[in-house]
mmCIF file of C-alpha atoms in Angstrom:
data_model
loop_
_atom_site.group_PDB
_atom_site.id
_atom_site.type_symbol
_atom_site.label_atom_id
_atom_site.label_comp_id
_atom_site.label_asym_id
_atom_site.label_seq_id
_atom_site.Cartn_x
_atom_site.Cartn_y
_atom_site.Cartn_z
ATOM 1 C CA MET A 309 -64.835 -120.403 -11.677
ATOM 2 C CA SER A 310 -66.908 -122.092 -14.328
ATOM 3 C CA ILE A 311 -65.489 -123.761 -17.401
ATOM 4 C CA PHE A 312 -67.092 -121.047 -19.434
ATOM 5 C CA ASN A 313 -65.083 -118.392 -17.622
ATOM 6 C CA PHE A 314 -61.938 -120.443 -17.965
ATOM 7 C CA LEU A 315 -62.345 -120.643 -21.711
ATOM 8 C CA LYS A 316 -63.198 -116.991 -21.961
ATOM 9 C CA GLN A 317 -60.027 -115.963 -20.173
ATOM 10 C CA ARG A 318 -57.820 -117.740 -22.629
ATOM 11 C CA LYS A 319 -59.031 -115.508 -25.390
ATOM 12 C CA ASP A 320 -57.351 -112.152 -26.020
ATOM 13 C CA THR A 321 -58.936 -109.377 -24.032
ATOM 14 C CA THR A 322 -59.829 -106.173 -25.864
ATOM 15 C CA ALA A 323 -56.821 -104.571 -24.167
ATOM 16 C CA ASP A 324 -54.568 -107.248 -25.710
ATOM 17 C CA ILE A 325 -56.021 -106.495 -29.125
ATOM 18 C CA ALA A 326 -55.514 -102.758 -28.604
ATOM 19 C CA LYS A 327 -51.904 -103.344 -27.622
ATOM 20 C CA LYS A 328 -51.170 -105.454 -30.693
ATOM 21 C CA ARG A 329 -52.782 -102.939 -33.010
ATOM 22 C CA LEU A 330 -50.863 -100.072 -31.431
ATOM 23 C CA GLN A 331 -47.559 -101.895 -31.656
ATOM 24 C CA ILE A 332 -48.043 -102.259 -35.405
ATOM 25 C CA ILE A 333 -49.070 -98.621 -35.854
ATOM 26 C CA VAL A 334 -46.205 -97.322 -33.759
ATOM 27 C CA SER A 335 -43.606 -99.408 -35.565
ATOM 28 C CA HIS A 336 -44.913 -98.059 -38.866
ATOM 29 C CA GLN A 337 -45.037 -94.513 -37.562
ATOM 30 C CA ARG A 338 -41.477 -94.771 -36.329
ATOM 31 C CA GLY A 339 -40.338 -96.827 -39.286
ATOM 32 C CA GLY A 340 -39.038 -93.736 -40.916
ATOM 33 C CA ASP A 341 -39.664 -90.109 -40.263
ATOM 34 C CA GLU A 342 -42.072 -88.565 -42.701
ATOM 35 C CA GLU A 343 -39.364 -87.220 -44.991
ATOM 36 C CA GLN A 344 -37.705 -90.594 -45.206
ATOM 37 C CA LYS A 345 -40.912 -92.279 -46.196
ATOM 38 C CA ASP A 346 -41.800 -89.596 -48.686
ATOM 39 C CA PHE A 347 -39.397 -90.892 -51.297
ATOM 40 C CA ILE A 348 -41.173 -94.239 -51.643
ATOM 41 C CA PRO A 349 -43.887 -93.187 -54.135
ATOM 42 C CA LYS A 350 -41.327 -91.400 -56.301
ATOM 43 C CA LEU A 351 -38.948 -94.341 -56.195
ATOM 44 C CA GLN A 352 -41.793 -96.618 -57.170
ATOM 45 C CA GLN A 353 -42.702 -94.430 -60.147
ATOM 46 C CA GLU A 354 -39.112 -94.214 -61.363
ATOM 47 C CA LEU A 355 -38.641 -97.961 -61.032
ATOM 48 C CA ILE A 356 -41.779 -98.531 -63.067
ATOM 49 C CA ASN A 357 -40.427 -96.182 -65.739
ATOM 50 C CA VAL A 358 -37.114 -98.011 -65.937
ATOM 51 C CA ILE A 359 -38.655 -101.477 -65.961
ATOM 52 C CA SER A 360 -41.199 -100.426 -68.564
ATOM 53 C CA LYS A 361 -38.337 -99.697 -70.937
ATOM 54 C CA TYR A 362 -37.544 -103.400 -71.066
ATOM 55 C CA VAL A 363 -40.618 -105.266 -69.938
ATOM 56 C CA LYS A 364 -44.264 -104.384 -70.137
ATOM 57 C CA VAL A 365 -45.517 -104.263 -66.546
ATOM 58 C CA ASP A 366 -48.612 -102.907 -64.924
ATOM 59 C CA GLN A 367 -48.306 -100.049 -62.447
ATOM 60 C CA ASP A 368 -49.683 -102.179 -59.651
ATOM 61 C CA GLN A 369 -47.278 -105.033 -60.368
ATOM 62 C CA VAL A 370 -44.387 -103.093 -58.851
ATOM 63 C CA LYS A 371 -44.476 -102.852 -55.063
ATOM 64 C CA VAL A 372 -41.980 -101.000 -52.919
ATOM 65 C CA GLU A 373 -42.113 -101.241 -49.154
ATOM 66 C CA LEU A 374 -39.881 -100.001 -46.394
ATOM 67 C CA GLU A 375 -39.928 -101.962 -43.179
ATOM 68 C CA ARG A 376 -38.005 -101.340 -40.035
ATOM 69 C CA THR A 377 -37.333 -103.836 -37.293
ATOM 70 C CA GLY A 378 -35.138 -102.525 -34.522
ATOM 71 C CA ASP A 379 -32.038 -100.917 -36.008
ATOM 72 C CA CYS A 380 -32.442 -102.609 -39.358
ATOM 73 C CA SER A 381 -34.404 -101.228 -42.308
ATOM 74 C CA ILE A 382 -35.447 -103.426 -45.201
ATOM 75 C CA LEU A 383 -36.398 -102.017 -48.568
ATOM 76 C CA GLU A 384 -38.538 -104.623 -50.229
ATOM 77 C CA LEU A 385 -39.026 -104.534 -53.981
ATOM 78 C CA ASN A 386 -41.568 -106.855 -55.513
ATOM 79 C CA ILE A 387 -42.087 -106.983 -59.272
ATOM 80 C CA THR A 388 -44.513 -109.424 -60.789
ATOM 81 C CA LEU A 389 -43.709 -110.043 -64.414
ATOM 82 C CA PRO A 390 -46.490 -110.786 -66.882
ATOM 83 C CA ASP A 391 -47.046 -114.437 -67.863
ATOM 84 C CA THR A 392 -46.256 -113.797 -71.505
ATOM 85 C CA LEU A 393 -42.598 -113.240 -70.655
ATOM 86 C CA ALA A 394 -42.113 -116.633 -69.055
ATOM 87 C CA MET B 54 -39.582 -64.595 -3.224
ATOM 88 C CA SER B 55 -36.325 -65.348 -4.994
ATOM 89 C CA LYS B 56 -35.416 -68.141 -7.363
ATOM 90 C CA LYS B 57 -34.539 -71.547 -5.948
ATOM 91 C CA LYS B 58 -32.656 -72.950 -8.929
ATOM 92 C CA GLN B 59 -29.825 -71.370 -10.875
ATOM 93 C CA THR B 60 -31.107 -72.240 -14.281
ATOM 94 C CA CYS B 61 -34.684 -72.123 -15.373
ATOM 95 C CA GLU B 62 -36.238 -75.095 -17.119
ATOM 96 C CA VAL B 63 -39.014 -74.991 -19.684
ATOM 97 C CA ILE B 64 -41.468 -77.882 -19.547
ATOM 98 C CA VAL B 65 -44.115 -78.522 -22.178
ATOM 99 C CA VAL B 66 -47.267 -80.459 -21.304
ATOM 100 C CA THR B 67 -48.435 -81.996 -24.559
ATOM 101 C CA SER B 68 -50.390 -84.926 -26.009
ATOM 102 C CA GLY B 69 -51.463 -84.485 -29.618
ATOM 103 C CA LYS B 70 -54.990 -85.594 -28.838
ATOM 104 C CA GLY B 71 -57.413 -83.206 -27.176
ATOM 105 C CA GLY B 72 -59.332 -83.815 -23.982
ATOM 106 C CA VAL B 73 -56.803 -86.134 -22.364
ATOM 107 C CA GLY B 74 -55.959 -83.799 -19.466
ATOM 108 C CA LYS B 75 -53.224 -81.400 -20.603
ATOM 109 C CA THR B 76 -54.707 -78.342 -18.926
ATOM 110 C CA THR B 77 -55.685 -80.244 -15.777
ATOM 111 C CA SER B 78 -52.130 -81.586 -15.634
ATOM 112 C CA SER B 79 -50.511 -78.208 -16.375
ATOM 113 C CA ALA B 80 -52.513 -76.648 -13.541
ATOM 114 C CA ALA B 81 -51.651 -79.478 -11.142
ATOM 115 C CA ILE B 82 -47.967 -79.640 -12.055
ATOM 116 C CA SER B 83 -47.369 -75.907 -11.874
ATOM 117 C CA THR B 84 -49.193 -75.723 -8.538
ATOM 118 C CA GLY B 85 -47.225 -78.719 -7.239
ATOM 119 C CA LEU B 86 -43.892 -77.151 -8.169
ATOM 120 C CA ALA B 87 -44.890 -73.824 -6.596
ATOM 121 C CA GLU B 88 -45.957 -75.670 -3.454
ATOM 122 C CA ARG B 89 -42.440 -77.102 -3.292
ATOM 123 C CA GLY B 90 -41.065 -73.575 -3.276
ATOM 124 C CA TYR B 91 -40.113 -73.142 -6.926
ATOM 125 C CA ARG B 92 -40.962 -69.914 -8.673
ATOM 126 C CA THR B 93 -43.213 -71.155 -11.427
ATOM 127 C CA ALA B 94 -44.871 -69.571 -14.453
ATOM 128 C CA VAL B 95 -47.521 -71.417 -16.434
ATOM 129 C CA ILE B 96 -48.361 -70.266 -19.957
ATOM 130 C CA ASP B 97 -51.541 -71.131 -21.844
ATOM 131 C CA PHE B 98 -50.546 -71.661 -25.498
ATOM 132 C CA ASP B 99 -54.073 -72.479 -26.606
ATOM 133 C CA VAL B 100 -54.708 -69.163 -28.315
ATOM 134 C CA GLY B 101 -58.382 -68.780 -29.179
ATOM 135 C CA LEU B 102 -59.493 -71.507 -26.767
ATOM 136 C CA ARG B 103 -58.122 -70.418 -23.437
ATOM 137 C CA ASN B 104 -59.047 -72.577 -20.482
ATOM 138 C CA LEU B 105 -56.128 -72.730 -18.100
ATOM 139 C CA ASP B 106 -57.427 -69.591 -16.367
ATOM 140 C CA LEU B 107 -60.721 -71.388 -15.654
ATOM 141 C CA VAL B 108 -59.079 -74.528 -14.305
ATOM 142 C CA MET B 109 -56.863 -72.381 -12.077
ATOM 143 C CA GLY B 110 -59.760 -70.172 -10.989
ATOM 144 C CA CYS B 111 -58.384 -66.830 -12.142
ATOM 145 C CA GLU B 112 -60.628 -66.181 -15.150
ATOM 146 C CA ARG B 113 -62.071 -63.010 -13.684
ATOM 147 C CA ARG B 114 -58.679 -61.462 -13.164
ATOM 148 C CA VAL B 115 -57.540 -61.702 -16.794
ATOM 149 C CA VAL B 116 -56.815 -58.232 -18.137
ATOM 150 C CA TYR B 117 -54.000 -58.708 -20.622
ATOM 151 C CA ASP B 118 -52.894 -61.945 -22.269
ATOM 152 C CA PHE B 119 -49.972 -63.701 -23.955
ATOM 153 C CA VAL B 120 -50.710 -62.148 -27.364
ATOM 154 C CA ASN B 121 -50.848 -58.634 -25.844
ATOM 155 C CA VAL B 122 -47.357 -59.253 -24.468
ATOM 156 C CA ILE B 123 -46.094 -60.662 -27.780
ATOM 157 C CA GLN B 124 -47.381 -57.628 -29.637
ATOM 158 C CA GLY B 125 -46.010 -55.154 -27.117
ATOM 159 C CA GLU B 126 -49.435 -53.974 -25.959
ATOM 160 C CA ALA B 127 -48.718 -54.989 -22.363
ATOM 161 C CA THR B 128 -45.686 -55.887 -20.276
ATOM 162 C CA LEU B 129 -45.208 -59.327 -18.769
ATOM 163 C CA ASN B 130 -45.783 -57.868 -15.315
ATOM 164 C CA GLN B 131 -49.125 -56.502 -16.400
ATOM 165 C CA ALA B 132 -50.263 -59.747 -17.986
ATOM 166 C CA MET B 133 -49.078 -62.319 -15.425
ATOM 167 C CA ILE B 134 -51.720 -63.241 -12.846
ATOM 168 C CA LYS B 135 -50.575 -64.220 -9.374
ATOM 169 C CA ASP B 136 -52.158 -67.430 -8.081
ATOM 170 C CA LYS B 137 -54.641 -67.163 -5.212
ATOM 171 C CA ARG B 138 -52.866 -69.704 -3.030
ATOM 172 C CA PHE B 139 -49.195 -69.561 -3.905
ATOM 173 C CA ASP B 140 -47.468 -66.232 -4.337
ATOM 174 C CA ASN B 141 -44.623 -67.841 -6.297
ATOM 175 C CA LEU B 142 -47.001 -69.100 -9.014
ATOM 176 C CA PHE B 143 -48.013 -66.955 -11.987
ATOM 177 C CA ILE B 144 -50.369 -67.620 -14.885
ATOM 178 C CA LEU B 145 -50.003 -66.128 -18.355
ATOM 179 C CA PRO B 146 -53.395 -66.594 -20.023
ATOM 180 C CA ALA B 147 -53.919 -67.157 -23.738
ATOM 181 C CA SER B 148 -55.807 -64.699 -25.858
ATOM 182 C CA GLN B 149 -59.411 -65.640 -26.438
ATOM 183 C CA THR B 150 -59.980 -63.455 -29.492
ATOM 184 C CA ARG B 151 -56.930 -64.027 -31.693
ATOM 185 C CA ASP B 152 -55.900 -67.165 -33.517
ATOM 186 C CA LYS B 153 -52.847 -69.359 -33.215
ATOM 187 C CA ASP B 154 -50.953 -67.506 -35.931
ATOM 188 C CA ALA B 155 -50.604 -64.615 -33.496
ATOM 189 C CA LEU B 156 -47.555 -66.366 -32.004
ATOM 190 C CA ASP B 157 -44.190 -66.351 -33.741
ATOM 191 C CA LYS B 158 -41.001 -68.067 -32.629
ATOM 192 C CA ASP B 159 -38.925 -64.936 -32.166
ATOM 193 C CA SER B 160 -41.453 -63.190 -29.965
ATOM 194 C CA VAL B 161 -42.286 -66.296 -27.944
ATOM 195 C CA GLY B 162 -38.553 -66.875 -27.465
ATOM 196 C CA ARG B 163 -38.143 -63.330 -26.240
ATOM 197 C CA VAL B 164 -40.959 -63.721 -23.678
ATOM 198 C CA ILE B 165 -39.592 -67.061 -22.473
ATOM 199 C CA ASN B 166 -36.099 -65.615 -22.081
ATOM 200 C CA GLU B 167 -37.491 -62.759 -20.037
ATOM 201 C CA LEU B 168 -39.366 -65.211 -17.810
ATOM 202 C CA LYS B 169 -36.264 -67.367 -17.386
ATOM 203 C CA GLU B 170 -34.595 -64.583 -15.438
ATOM 204 C CA SER B 171 -37.074 -64.678 -12.593
ATOM 205 C CA PHE B 172 -38.529 -68.196 -12.636
ATOM 206 C CA ASP B 173 -37.307 -71.702 -11.825
ATOM 207 C CA TYR B 174 -39.832 -73.460 -14.023
ATOM 208 C CA ILE B 175 -41.896 -72.386 -17.010
ATOM 209 C CA ILE B 176 -44.766 -74.750 -17.800
ATOM 210 C CA CYS B 177 -46.165 -74.538 -21.334
ATOM 211 C CA ASP B 178 -49.719 -75.847 -21.650
ATOM 212 C CA SER B 179 -49.930 -76.987 -25.280
ATOM 213 C CA PRO B 180 -53.019 -76.883 -27.460
ATOM 214 C CA ALA B 181 -54.187 -80.154 -29.010
ATOM 215 C CA GLY B 182 -53.077 -81.062 -32.513
ATOM 216 C CA ILE B 183 -49.719 -80.964 -34.223
ATOM 217 C CA GLU B 184 -50.032 -77.597 -35.923
ATOM 218 C CA ALA B 185 -48.296 -74.285 -35.300
ATOM 219 C CA GLY B 186 -49.712 -73.753 -31.798
ATOM 220 C CA ALA B 187 -48.569 -77.131 -30.507
ATOM 221 C CA VAL B 188 -45.150 -76.795 -32.159
ATOM 222 C CA MET B 189 -44.769 -73.330 -30.618
ATOM 223 C CA ALA B 190 -45.572 -74.676 -27.136
ATOM 224 C CA MET B 191 -42.871 -77.350 -27.397
ATOM 225 C CA TYR B 192 -40.307 -75.398 -29.378
ATOM 226 C CA PHE B 193 -38.323 -73.983 -26.428
ATOM 227 C CA ALA B 194 -38.824 -76.934 -24.077
ATOM 228 C CA ASP B 195 -36.068 -78.632 -22.090
ATOM 229 C CA GLN B 196 -38.421 -81.318 -20.821
ATOM 230 C CA ALA B 197 -41.742 -82.679 -22.053
ATOM 231 C CA ILE B 198 -44.578 -84.307 -20.186
ATOM 232 C CA ILE B 199 -46.635 -86.451 -22.548
ATOM 233 C CA VAL B 200 -50.183 -86.819 -21.260
ATOM 234 C CA THR B 201 -51.744 -90.054 -22.476
ATOM 235 C CA ASN B 202 -55.020 -91.870 -21.828
ATOM 236 C CA PRO B 203 -54.912 -95.688 -21.918
ATOM 237 C CA GLU B 204 -56.836 -95.721 -25.166
ATOM 238 C CA VAL B 205 -55.771 -96.381 -28.775
ATOM 239 C CA SER B 206 -56.176 -92.926 -30.314
ATOM 240 C CA SER B 207 -54.459 -91.151 -27.454
ATOM 241 C CA VAL B 208 -51.501 -93.552 -27.484
ATOM 242 C CA ARG B 209 -51.043 -93.228 -31.232
ATOM 243 C CA ASP B 210 -51.180 -89.428 -31.046
ATOM 244 C CA SER B 211 -48.664 -89.427 -28.203
ATOM 245 C CA ASP B 212 -46.296 -91.428 -30.349
ATOM 246 C CA ARG B 213 -46.743 -88.896 -33.115
ATOM 247 C CA ILE B 214 -45.989 -86.026 -30.733
ATOM 248 C CA LEU B 215 -42.836 -87.817 -29.567
ATOM 249 C CA GLY B 216 -41.665 -87.852 -33.181
ATOM 250 C CA ILE B 217 -42.318 -84.125 -33.520
ATOM 251 C CA LEU B 218 -40.520 -83.378 -30.231
ATOM 252 C CA ALA B 219 -37.503 -85.237 -31.540
ATOM 253 C CA SER B 220 -37.406 -83.409 -34.860
ATOM 254 C CA ARG B 221 -38.972 -79.958 -34.669
ATOM 255 C CA SER B 222 -38.022 -78.447 -31.307
ATOM 256 C CA HIS B 223 -35.335 -75.817 -30.827
ATOM 257 C CA ARG B 224 -33.076 -78.468 -29.296
ATOM 258 C CA ALA B 225 -33.549 -80.748 -32.295
ATOM 259 C CA GLU B 226 -32.915 -77.963 -34.791
ATOM 260 C CA GLU B 227 -29.769 -76.819 -33.007
ATOM 261 C CA GLY B 228 -28.517 -80.380 -32.634
ATOM 262 C CA LYS B 229 -28.461 -80.058 -28.839
ATOM 263 C CA GLU B 230 -29.187 -82.736 -26.266
ATOM 264 C CA ARG B 231 -32.698 -84.026 -26.852
ATOM 265 C CA ILE B 232 -35.711 -82.995 -24.791
ATOM 266 C CA LYS B 233 -36.155 -85.125 -21.681
ATOM 267 C CA GLU B 234 -39.454 -86.964 -22.011
ATOM 268 C CA HIS B 235 -41.846 -88.103 -19.285
ATOM 269 C CA LEU B 236 -44.997 -90.162 -19.655
ATOM 270 C CA LEU B 237 -48.030 -89.187 -17.588
ATOM 271 C CA ILE B 238 -50.944 -91.606 -17.906
ATOM 272 C CA THR B 239 -54.241 -90.002 -16.983
ATOM 273 C CA ARG B 240 -57.811 -91.263 -16.556
ATOM 274 C CA PHE B 241 -56.540 -94.715 -15.681
ATOM 275 C CA SER B 242 -58.969 -97.246 -14.262
ATOM 276 C CA PRO B 243 -57.263 -100.134 -12.401
ATOM 277 C CA GLU B 244 -60.516 -102.104 -12.350
ATOM 278 C CA ARG B 245 -61.024 -101.948 -16.093
ATOM 279 C CA ALA B 246 -57.361 -102.722 -16.785
ATOM 280 C CA ALA B 247 -57.570 -105.755 -14.479
ATOM 281 C CA LYS B 248 -60.529 -107.030 -16.486
ATOM 282 C CA GLY B 249 -58.650 -106.586 -19.732
ATOM 283 C CA ASP B 250 -60.995 -103.861 -20.900
ATOM 284 C CA MET B 251 -58.320 -101.165 -20.772
ATOM 285 C CA LEU B 252 -54.641 -101.024 -21.708
ATOM 286 C CA SER B 253 -52.481 -101.521 -18.637
ATOM 287 C CA VAL B 254 -49.871 -99.022 -17.478
ATOM 288 C CA GLN B 255 -47.209 -101.465 -18.599
ATOM 289 C CA ASP B 256 -48.801 -101.807 -22.060
ATOM 290 C CA VAL B 257 -48.811 -98.055 -22.655
ATOM 291 C CA GLN B 258 -45.296 -97.659 -21.394
ATOM 292 C CA GLU B 259 -44.048 -100.546 -23.510
ATOM 293 C CA ILE B 260 -45.607 -99.124 -26.658
ATOM 294 C CA LEU B 261 -44.322 -95.582 -26.151
ATOM 295 C CA SER B 262 -41.088 -96.497 -24.286
ATOM 296 C CA VAL B 263 -40.893 -93.239 -22.379
ATOM 297 C CA PRO B 264 -40.043 -93.206 -18.641
ATOM 298 C CA LEU B 265 -43.182 -93.151 -16.523
ATOM 299 C CA LEU B 266 -43.671 -90.024 -14.424
ATOM 300 C CA GLY B 267 -47.014 -90.938 -12.952
ATOM 301 C CA VAL B 268 -50.420 -92.514 -13.288
ATOM 302 C CA ILE B 269 -53.461 -90.397 -12.475
ATOM 303 C CA PRO B 270 -56.549 -92.513 -11.812
ATOM 304 C CA GLU B 271 -59.902 -91.677 -13.361
ATOM 305 C CA SER B 272 -61.454 -89.716 -10.545
ATOM 306 C CA LYS B 273 -64.534 -87.682 -9.768
ATOM 307 C CA SER B 274 -62.301 -85.250 -7.936
ATOM 308 C CA VAL B 275 -60.902 -83.916 -11.248
ATOM 309 C CA LEU B 276 -64.260 -82.594 -12.426
ATOM 310 C CA ARG B 277 -65.094 -81.310 -8.957
ATOM 311 C CA ALA B 278 -61.801 -79.415 -8.879
ATOM 312 C CA SER B 279 -62.329 -77.825 -12.282
ATOM 313 C CA ASN B 280 -65.910 -76.906 -11.316
ATOM 314 C CA GLU B 281 -64.441 -74.891 -8.478
ATOM 315 C CA GLY B 282 -61.378 -73.606 -10.293
ATOM 316 C CA ILE B 283 -58.976 -75.213 -7.832
ATOM 317 C CA PRO B 284 -56.192 -77.383 -9.311
ATOM 318 C CA VAL B 285 -56.900 -80.967 -8.210
ATOM 319 C CA ILE B 286 -53.462 -81.305 -6.611
ATOM 320 C CA ASN B 287 -54.796 -79.055 -3.827
ATOM 321 C CA ASP B 288 -57.332 -81.753 -2.936
ATOM 322 C CA LYS B 289 -55.052 -83.760 -0.669
ATOM 323 C CA ASP B 290 -57.729 -86.316 0.146
ATOM 324 C CA SER B 291 -58.384 -87.252 -3.460
ATOM 325 C CA ASP B 292 -56.644 -90.078 -5.286
ATOM 326 C CA ALA B 293 -55.966 -87.878 -8.328
ATOM 327 C CA GLY B 294 -54.527 -85.114 -6.151
ATOM 328 C CA GLN B 295 -52.223 -87.571 -4.398
ATOM 329 C CA ALA B 296 -51.196 -89.112 -7.707
ATOM 330 C CA TYR B 297 -50.188 -85.674 -9.035
ATOM 331 C CA SER B 298 -48.221 -84.989 -5.842
ATOM 332 C CA ASP B 299 -46.397 -88.298 -6.360
ATOM 333 C CA ALA B 300 -45.623 -87.302 -9.957
ATOM 334 C CA ILE B 301 -44.116 -84.019 -8.733
ATOM 335 C CA LYS B 302 -41.923 -85.937 -6.288
ATOM 336 C CA ARG B 303 -40.647 -88.144 -9.096
ATOM 337 C CA PHE B 304 -40.127 -85.155 -11.330
ATOM 338 C CA LEU B 305 -37.901 -83.642 -8.642
ATOM 339 C CA GLY B 306 -35.931 -86.856 -8.384
ATOM 340 C CA GLU B 307 -37.495 -88.437 -5.307
ATOM 341 C CA GLU B 308 -38.391 -92.081 -5.554
ATOM 342 C CA THR B 309 -41.913 -93.005 -4.670
ATOM 343 C CA PRO B 310 -43.899 -96.136 -5.510
ATOM 344 C CA MET B 311 -46.659 -95.955 -8.118
ATOM 345 C CA ARG B 312 -50.061 -95.916 -6.462
ATOM 346 C CA PHE B 313 -53.554 -96.343 -7.871
ATOM 347 C CA ILE B 314 -52.422 -98.687 -10.633
ATOM 348 C CA GLU B 315 -53.728 -101.950 -9.257
ATOM 349 C CA LYS B 316 -57.200 -102.838 -8.226
ATOM 350 C CA ALA B 317 -57.521 -103.630 -4.538
ATOM 351 C CA GLY B 318 -58.421 -107.327 -4.402
ATOM 352 C CA ILE B 319 -60.996 -108.687 -2.010
ATOM 353 C CA PHE B 320 -58.307 -110.153 0.244
ATOM 354 C CA GLN B 321 -56.287 -106.981 0.206
ATOM 355 C CA ARG B 322 -59.367 -105.012 1.123
ATOM 356 C CA LEU B 323 -60.358 -107.459 3.883
ATOM 357 C CA PHE B 324 -56.959 -107.544 5.492
ATOM 358 C CA GLY B 325 -56.135 -103.938 4.827
ATOM 359 C CA ALA B 326 -52.967 -104.567 2.831
ATOM 360 C CA SER B 327 -52.016 -101.688 0.623
ATOM 361 C CA THR B 328 -52.551 -101.802 -3.094
ATOM 362 C CA GLU B 329 -49.024 -101.773 -4.362
#
């Protein structure tokens, strides 16, 4: 086996890449049945409405994400406040 | 011939994605079960795009179809076609002229209940997709065989179908014990997997985490069999035929090692050791 082959084998094969991509897709797909995930956009909109009452924020400055790892679900809320407030 | 089992089981063969081998597998599995002495009915749920009759070689004997039975235009006895080889195997063809909306849950349930009285197994060959036709095929299932190719779109669609099986079947709606799932990997190429050009059996199983029923190798015998209208499981010399027979054994609870999943190495070929 040449050195070239040796180096080539250390790299991910296309099958490895496929597997990694699928694992991400599947965890997202399973990370909540459709109905569960459906509430995210609405929640995001309502949060924006509430926050806007007190602070002026852009729509895209409020991010809501639901992630699931194993049995545990994490609802991540990320609000970037405008510089003027600080 | 009388029934072999006390209770009848309904098995759906499904995949989400089209062209992965649902009909080929439905034909092989129903033939394999009949060969083992079980009274078996196989229903084509692909209304509008019927093909099971072709794969099973009975296309010229279709007079009435599933939709005729649903709508009371024919009896089950009139519509069921007896297989050429096994007299305990019957095919209920799909309608070629109607569309998938022709099936409703109540009527399909009625037909399945009638079949349950005289059959051991009812195999439902699902159409592709996740719409009404596919949901109807899985709705009354006790067990599901998920046909998957070692390829990204097929694996993702299989995962999607697993989600639908778990939420939209009769068992799910009634809060009963969930459908028993089996993974059937088809069109597998040990050589390409060994090179890293194709997902391995282990990869697919790990991603979907469904018990593995069998691995059917990519094989010229599958096309030859469908050309002739003879389910490939009848071709005892072919690798695909043998792989389906192995899957039937496992389905019936017999343990048998997985074959055709590893490439025969040069040493194994030289010294005649089996490919494990």
